[in-house]
XYZ file of N, CA, C and O in Angstrom:
548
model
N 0.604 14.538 -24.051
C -0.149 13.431 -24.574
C -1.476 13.881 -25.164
O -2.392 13.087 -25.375
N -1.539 15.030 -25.394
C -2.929 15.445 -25.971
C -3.142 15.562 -27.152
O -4.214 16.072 -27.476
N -2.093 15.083 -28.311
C -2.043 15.244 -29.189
C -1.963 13.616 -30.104
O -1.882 13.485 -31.325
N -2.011 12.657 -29.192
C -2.186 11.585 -29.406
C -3.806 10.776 -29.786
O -4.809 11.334 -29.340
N -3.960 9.611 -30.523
C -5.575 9.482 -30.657
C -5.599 8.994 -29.791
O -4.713 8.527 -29.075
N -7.577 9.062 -29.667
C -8.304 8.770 -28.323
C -7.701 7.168 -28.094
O -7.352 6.735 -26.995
N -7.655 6.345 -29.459
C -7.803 5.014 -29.239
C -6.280 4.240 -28.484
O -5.974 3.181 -27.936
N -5.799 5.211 -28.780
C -3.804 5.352 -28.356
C -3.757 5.539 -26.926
O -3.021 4.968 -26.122
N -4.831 6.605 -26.669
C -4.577 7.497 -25.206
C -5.756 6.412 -24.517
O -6.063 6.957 -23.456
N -6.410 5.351 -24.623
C -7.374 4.780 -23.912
C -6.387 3.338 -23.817
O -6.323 2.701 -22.766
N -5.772 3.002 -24.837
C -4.248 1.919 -24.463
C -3.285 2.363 -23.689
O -2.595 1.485 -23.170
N -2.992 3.596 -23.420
C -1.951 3.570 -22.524
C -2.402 3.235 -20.720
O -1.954 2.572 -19.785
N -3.550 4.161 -20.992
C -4.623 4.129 -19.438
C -4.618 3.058 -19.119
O -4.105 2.909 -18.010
N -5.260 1.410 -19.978
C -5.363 0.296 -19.946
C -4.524 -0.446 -19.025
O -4.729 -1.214 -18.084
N -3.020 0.276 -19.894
C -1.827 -0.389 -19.620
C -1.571 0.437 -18.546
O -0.521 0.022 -18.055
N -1.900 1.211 -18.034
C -1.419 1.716 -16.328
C -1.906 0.777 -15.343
O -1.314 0.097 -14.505
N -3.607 0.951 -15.763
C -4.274 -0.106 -14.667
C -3.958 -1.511 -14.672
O -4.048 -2.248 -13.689
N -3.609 -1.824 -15.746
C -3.179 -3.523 -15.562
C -2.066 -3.522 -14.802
O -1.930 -4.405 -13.954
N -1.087 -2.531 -14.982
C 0.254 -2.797 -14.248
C -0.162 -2.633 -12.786
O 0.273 -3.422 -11.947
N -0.961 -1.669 -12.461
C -1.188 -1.981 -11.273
C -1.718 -2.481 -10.539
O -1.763 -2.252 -9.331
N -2.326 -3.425 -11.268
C -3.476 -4.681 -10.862
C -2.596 -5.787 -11.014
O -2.942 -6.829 -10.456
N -1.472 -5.778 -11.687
C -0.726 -6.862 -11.893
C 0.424 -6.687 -10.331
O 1.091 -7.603 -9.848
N 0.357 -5.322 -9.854
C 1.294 -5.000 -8.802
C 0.534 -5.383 -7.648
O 1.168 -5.952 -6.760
N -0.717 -5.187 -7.471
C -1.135 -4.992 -6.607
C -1.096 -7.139 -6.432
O -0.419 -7.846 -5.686
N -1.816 -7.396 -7.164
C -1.474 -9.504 -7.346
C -0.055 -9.769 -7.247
O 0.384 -10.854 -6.866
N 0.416 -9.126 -7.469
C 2.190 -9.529 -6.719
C 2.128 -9.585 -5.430
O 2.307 -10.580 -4.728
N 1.913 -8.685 -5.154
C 1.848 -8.744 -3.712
C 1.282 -9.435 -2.669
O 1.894 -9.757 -1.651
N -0.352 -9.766 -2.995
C -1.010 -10.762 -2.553
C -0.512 -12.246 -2.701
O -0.697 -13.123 -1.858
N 0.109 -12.387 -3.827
C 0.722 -13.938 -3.942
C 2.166 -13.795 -3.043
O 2.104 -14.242 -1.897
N 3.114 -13.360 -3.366
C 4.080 -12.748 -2.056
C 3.560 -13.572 -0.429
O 3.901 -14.633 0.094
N 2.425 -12.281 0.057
C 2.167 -12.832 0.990
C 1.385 -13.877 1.526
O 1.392 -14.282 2.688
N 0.704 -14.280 0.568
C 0.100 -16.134 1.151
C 1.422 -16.765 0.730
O 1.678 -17.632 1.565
N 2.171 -16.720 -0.001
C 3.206 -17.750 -0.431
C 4.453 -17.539 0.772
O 5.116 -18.556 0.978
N 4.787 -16.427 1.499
C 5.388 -16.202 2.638
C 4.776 -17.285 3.754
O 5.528 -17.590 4.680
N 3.466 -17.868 3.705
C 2.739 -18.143 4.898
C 2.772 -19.880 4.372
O 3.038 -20.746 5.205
N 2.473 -20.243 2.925
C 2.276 -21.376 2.498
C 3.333 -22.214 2.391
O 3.296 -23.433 2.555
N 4.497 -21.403 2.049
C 5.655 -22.258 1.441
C 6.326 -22.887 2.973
O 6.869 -23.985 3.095
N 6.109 -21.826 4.106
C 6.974 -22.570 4.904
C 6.166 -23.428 6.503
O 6.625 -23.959 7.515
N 4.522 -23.105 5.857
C 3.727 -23.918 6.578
C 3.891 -23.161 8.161
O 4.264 -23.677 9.215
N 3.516 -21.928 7.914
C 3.559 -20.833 9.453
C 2.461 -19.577 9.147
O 2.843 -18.433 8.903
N 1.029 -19.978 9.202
C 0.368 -18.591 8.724
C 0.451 -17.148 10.001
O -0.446 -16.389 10.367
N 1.714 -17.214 10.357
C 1.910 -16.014 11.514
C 2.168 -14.655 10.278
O 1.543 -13.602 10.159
N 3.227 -15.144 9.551
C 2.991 -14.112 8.392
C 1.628 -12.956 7.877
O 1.834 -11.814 7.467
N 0.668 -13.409 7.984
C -0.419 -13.179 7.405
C -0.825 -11.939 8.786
O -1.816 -11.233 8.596
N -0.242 -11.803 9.743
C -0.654 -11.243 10.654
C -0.412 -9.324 10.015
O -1.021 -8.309 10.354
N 0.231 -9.434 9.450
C 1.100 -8.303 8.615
C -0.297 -7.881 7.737
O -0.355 -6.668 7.531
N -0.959 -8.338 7.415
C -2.110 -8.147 6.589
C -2.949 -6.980 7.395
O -3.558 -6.083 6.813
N -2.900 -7.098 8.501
C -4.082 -6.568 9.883
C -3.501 -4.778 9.381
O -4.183 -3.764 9.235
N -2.388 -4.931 9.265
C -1.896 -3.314 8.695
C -2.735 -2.888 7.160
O -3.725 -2.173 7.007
N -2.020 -3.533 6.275
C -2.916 -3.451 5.057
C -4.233 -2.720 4.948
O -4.621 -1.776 4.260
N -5.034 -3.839 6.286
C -6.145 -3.595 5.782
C -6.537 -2.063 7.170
O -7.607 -1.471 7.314
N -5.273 -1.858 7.918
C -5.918 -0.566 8.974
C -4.928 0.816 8.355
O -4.716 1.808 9.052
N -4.398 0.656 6.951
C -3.283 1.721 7.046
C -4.682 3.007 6.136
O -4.731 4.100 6.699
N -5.551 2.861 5.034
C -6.274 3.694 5.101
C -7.599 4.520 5.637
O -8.266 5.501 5.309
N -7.561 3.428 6.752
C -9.097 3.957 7.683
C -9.009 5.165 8.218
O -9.944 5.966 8.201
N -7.506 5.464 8.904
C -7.600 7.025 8.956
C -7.940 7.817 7.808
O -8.866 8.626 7.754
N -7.331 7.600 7.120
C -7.307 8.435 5.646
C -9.315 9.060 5.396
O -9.758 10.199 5.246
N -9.938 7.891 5.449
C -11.062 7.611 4.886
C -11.758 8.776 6.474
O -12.600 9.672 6.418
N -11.231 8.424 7.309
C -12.486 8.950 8.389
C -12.188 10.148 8.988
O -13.009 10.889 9.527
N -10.794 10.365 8.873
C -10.271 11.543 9.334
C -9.799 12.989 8.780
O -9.638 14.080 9.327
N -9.608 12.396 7.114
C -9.140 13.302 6.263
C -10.474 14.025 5.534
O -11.458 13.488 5.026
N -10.208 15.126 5.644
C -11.220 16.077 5.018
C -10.690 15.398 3.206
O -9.654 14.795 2.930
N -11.965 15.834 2.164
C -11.897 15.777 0.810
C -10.760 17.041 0.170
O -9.885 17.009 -0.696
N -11.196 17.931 0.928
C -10.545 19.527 0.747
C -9.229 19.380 0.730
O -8.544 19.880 -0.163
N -8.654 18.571 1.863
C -7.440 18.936 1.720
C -6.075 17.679 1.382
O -6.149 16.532 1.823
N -5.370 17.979 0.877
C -4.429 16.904 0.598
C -3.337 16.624 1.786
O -2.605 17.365 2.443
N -3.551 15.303 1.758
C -2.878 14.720 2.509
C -0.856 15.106 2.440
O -0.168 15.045 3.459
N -0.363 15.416 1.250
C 1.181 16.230 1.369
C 1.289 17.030 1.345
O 2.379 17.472 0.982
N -0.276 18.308 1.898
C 0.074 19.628 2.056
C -0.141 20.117 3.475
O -0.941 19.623 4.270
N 0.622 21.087 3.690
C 0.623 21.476 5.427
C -0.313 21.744 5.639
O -1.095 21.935 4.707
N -0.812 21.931 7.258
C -2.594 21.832 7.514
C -2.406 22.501 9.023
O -1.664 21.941 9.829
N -3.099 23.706 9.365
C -3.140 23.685 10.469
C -4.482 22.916 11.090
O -4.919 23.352 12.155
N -5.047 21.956 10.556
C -6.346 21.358 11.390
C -5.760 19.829 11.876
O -5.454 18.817 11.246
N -5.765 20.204 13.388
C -5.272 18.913 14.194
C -5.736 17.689 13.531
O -4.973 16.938 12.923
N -6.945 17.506 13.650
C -7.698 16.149 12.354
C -6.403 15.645 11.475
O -5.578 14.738 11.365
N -6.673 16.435 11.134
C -5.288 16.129 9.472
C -4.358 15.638 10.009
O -4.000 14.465 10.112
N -3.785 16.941 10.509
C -1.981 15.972 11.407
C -2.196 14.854 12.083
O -1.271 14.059 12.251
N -3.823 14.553 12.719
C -3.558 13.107 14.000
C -3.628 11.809 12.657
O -3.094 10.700 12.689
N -4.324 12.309 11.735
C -4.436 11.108 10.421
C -2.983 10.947 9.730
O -2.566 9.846 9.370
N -2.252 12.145 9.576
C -1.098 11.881 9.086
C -0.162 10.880 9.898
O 0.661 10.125 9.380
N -0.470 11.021 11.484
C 0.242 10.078 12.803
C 0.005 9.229 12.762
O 0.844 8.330 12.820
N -1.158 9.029 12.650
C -1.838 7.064 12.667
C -1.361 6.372 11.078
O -0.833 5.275 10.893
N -1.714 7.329 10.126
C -1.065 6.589 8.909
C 0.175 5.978 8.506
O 0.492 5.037 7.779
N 0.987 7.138 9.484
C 2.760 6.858 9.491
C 2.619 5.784 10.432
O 2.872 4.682 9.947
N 2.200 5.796 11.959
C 1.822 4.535 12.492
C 1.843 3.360 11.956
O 2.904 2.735 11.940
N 0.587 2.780 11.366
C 0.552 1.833 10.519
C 1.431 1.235 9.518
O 1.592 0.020 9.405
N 2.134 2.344 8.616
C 3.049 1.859 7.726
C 4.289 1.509 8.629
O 4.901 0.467 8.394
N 4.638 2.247 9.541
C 5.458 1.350 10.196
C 5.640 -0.026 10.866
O 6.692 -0.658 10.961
N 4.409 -0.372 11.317
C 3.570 -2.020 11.836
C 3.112 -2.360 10.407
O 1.902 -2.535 10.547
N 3.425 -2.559 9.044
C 3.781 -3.133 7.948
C 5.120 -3.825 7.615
O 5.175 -4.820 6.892
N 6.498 -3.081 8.340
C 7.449 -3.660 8.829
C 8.079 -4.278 10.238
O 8.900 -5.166 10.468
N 7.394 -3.491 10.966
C 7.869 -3.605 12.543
C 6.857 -5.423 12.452
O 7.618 -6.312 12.833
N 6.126 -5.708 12.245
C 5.323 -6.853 12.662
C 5.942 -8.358 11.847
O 5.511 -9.426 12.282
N 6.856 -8.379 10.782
C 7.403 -9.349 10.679
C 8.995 -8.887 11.302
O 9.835 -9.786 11.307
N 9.278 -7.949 11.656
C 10.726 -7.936 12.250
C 10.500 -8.711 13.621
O 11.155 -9.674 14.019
N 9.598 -8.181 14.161
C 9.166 -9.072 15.868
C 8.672 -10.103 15.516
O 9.606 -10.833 15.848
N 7.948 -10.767 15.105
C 7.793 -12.350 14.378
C 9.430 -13.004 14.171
O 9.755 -14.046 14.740
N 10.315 -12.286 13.342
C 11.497 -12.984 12.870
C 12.126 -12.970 14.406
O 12.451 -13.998 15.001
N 12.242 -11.613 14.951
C 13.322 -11.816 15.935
C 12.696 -12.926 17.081
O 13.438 -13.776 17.574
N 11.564 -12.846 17.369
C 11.073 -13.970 18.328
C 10.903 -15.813 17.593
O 10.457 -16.873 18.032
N 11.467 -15.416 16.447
C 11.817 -16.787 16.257
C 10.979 -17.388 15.814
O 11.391 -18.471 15.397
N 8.974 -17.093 15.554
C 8.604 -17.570 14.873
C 8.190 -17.787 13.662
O 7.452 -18.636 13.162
N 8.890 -16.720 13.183
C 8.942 -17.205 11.483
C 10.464 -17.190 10.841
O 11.445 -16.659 11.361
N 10.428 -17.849 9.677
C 12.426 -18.586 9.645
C 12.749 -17.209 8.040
O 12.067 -16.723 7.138
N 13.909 -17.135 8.437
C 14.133 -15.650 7.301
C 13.839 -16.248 5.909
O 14.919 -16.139 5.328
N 13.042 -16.767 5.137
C 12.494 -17.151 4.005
C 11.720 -16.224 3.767
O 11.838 -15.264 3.006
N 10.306 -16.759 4.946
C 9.357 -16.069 5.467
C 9.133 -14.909 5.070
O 8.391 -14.557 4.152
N 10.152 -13.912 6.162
C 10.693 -12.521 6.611
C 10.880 -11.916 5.343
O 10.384 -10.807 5.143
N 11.593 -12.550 4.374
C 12.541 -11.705 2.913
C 10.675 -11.502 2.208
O 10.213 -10.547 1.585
N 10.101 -12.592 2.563
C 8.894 -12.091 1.472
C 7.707 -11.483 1.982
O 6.625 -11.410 1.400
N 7.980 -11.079 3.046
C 6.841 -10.049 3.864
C 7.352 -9.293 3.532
O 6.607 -8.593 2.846
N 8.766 -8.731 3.606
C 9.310 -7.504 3.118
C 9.375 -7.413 1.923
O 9.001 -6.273 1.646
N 9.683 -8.056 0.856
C 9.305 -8.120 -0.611
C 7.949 -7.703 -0.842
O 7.940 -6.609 -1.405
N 6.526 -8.271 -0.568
C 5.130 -8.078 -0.423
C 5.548 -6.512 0.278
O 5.454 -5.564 -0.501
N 5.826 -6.327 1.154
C 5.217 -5.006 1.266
C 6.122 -4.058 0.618
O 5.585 -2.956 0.725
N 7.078 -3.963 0.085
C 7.934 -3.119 -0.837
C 7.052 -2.890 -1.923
O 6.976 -1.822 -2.530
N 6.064 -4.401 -2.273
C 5.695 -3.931 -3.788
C 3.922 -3.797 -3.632
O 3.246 -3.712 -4.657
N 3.334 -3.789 -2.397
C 2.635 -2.729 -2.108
C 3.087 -1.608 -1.813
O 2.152 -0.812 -1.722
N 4.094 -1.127 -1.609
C 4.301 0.577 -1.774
C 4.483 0.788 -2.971
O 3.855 1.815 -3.227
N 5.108 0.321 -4.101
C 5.199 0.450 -5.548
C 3.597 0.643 -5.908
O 3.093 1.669 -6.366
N 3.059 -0.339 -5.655
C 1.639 0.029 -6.155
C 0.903 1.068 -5.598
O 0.189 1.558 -6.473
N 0.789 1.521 -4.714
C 0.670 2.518 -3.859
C 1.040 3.927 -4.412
O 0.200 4.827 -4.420
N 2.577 4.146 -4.974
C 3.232 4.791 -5.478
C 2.799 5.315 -7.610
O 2.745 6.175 -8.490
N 2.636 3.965 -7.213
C 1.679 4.364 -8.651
C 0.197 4.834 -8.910
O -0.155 5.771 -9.627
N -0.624 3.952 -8.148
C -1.499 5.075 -7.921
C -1.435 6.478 -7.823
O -1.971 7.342 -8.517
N -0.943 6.533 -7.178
C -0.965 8.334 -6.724
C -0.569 8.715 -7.524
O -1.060 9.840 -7.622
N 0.466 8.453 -8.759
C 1.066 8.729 -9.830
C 0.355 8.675 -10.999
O 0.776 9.408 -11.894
N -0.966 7.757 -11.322
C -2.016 7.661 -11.860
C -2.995 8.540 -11.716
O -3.594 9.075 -12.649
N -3.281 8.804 -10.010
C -4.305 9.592 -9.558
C -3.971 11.014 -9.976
O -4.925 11.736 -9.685
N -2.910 11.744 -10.591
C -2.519 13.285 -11.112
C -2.955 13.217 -12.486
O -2.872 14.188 -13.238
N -3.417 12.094 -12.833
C -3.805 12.500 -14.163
C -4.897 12.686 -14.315
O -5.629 12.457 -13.353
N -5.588 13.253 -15.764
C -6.740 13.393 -15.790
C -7.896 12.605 -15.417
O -8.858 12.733 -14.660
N -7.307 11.474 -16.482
C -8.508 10.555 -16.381
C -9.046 9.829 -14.842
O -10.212 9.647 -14.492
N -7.888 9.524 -14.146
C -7.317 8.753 -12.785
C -8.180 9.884 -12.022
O -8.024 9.415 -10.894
N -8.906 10.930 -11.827
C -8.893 11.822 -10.482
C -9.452 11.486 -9.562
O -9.921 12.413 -8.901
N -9.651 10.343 -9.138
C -10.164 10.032 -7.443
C -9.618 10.548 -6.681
O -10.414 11.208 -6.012
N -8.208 10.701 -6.200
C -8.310 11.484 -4.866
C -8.273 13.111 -4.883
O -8.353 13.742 -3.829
């Protein structure tokens, strides 16, 4: 793509971040509409992950090193544990909601929908973040 104009190569960027601003608002409507449509905000409890799946990341992970490369510094691996942690209580927390009966499989299909397409967005980022312009992490 380096051979493309600036004004070409600043539309495509555009169009990355919108898609993933448009992914990332999928998802948020997903999950209030999981909680609204069937008048049960237990759904929303699923959020408590969301917002604890990068605090390891942020407090535990050195800048130096990347998070998909091997590490002998315990730090790293206990952040890699708690992170996998969390993403798992992104699903495990409406499966125990559904199986205890208080939320009805409507619900359930769109907590799991919402969080499928927060990993898409998720997935794109990081897929964004290898490029030049993108280099935050």
């Amino acid at each position: 793509m380096a051979d493309l104009p600036g004004y070409l190569h600043a539309c495509l960027n555009t169009g990355k971040l919108a898609s993933l601003a448009i992914l990332v608002s999928g998802g948020i409507v997903l999950q209030i509409l999981a909680c609204a449509l069937y008048n049960n905000w237990w759904p929303m409890l699923s959020v408590l992950t969301y917002v604890l799946l990068p605090m390891p990341l942020l407090f535990f992970a050195g800048s130096d090193d990347s998070i998909f490369s091997e590490s002998d510094n315990s730090w790293v691996n206990f952040t890699k544990f708690l992170t996998g942690a969390s993403t798992v209580g992104g699903i495990a927390i409406p499966s125990i909601l559904k199986h205890a009966g208080v939320i009805g499989w409507g619900a359930f299909a769109m907590e799991l929908s919402s969080y499928f397409v927060f990993g898409m967005a998720v997935i794109c980022y990081l897929w964004m973040s290898g490029d030049d312009d993108y280099s935050i992490l």
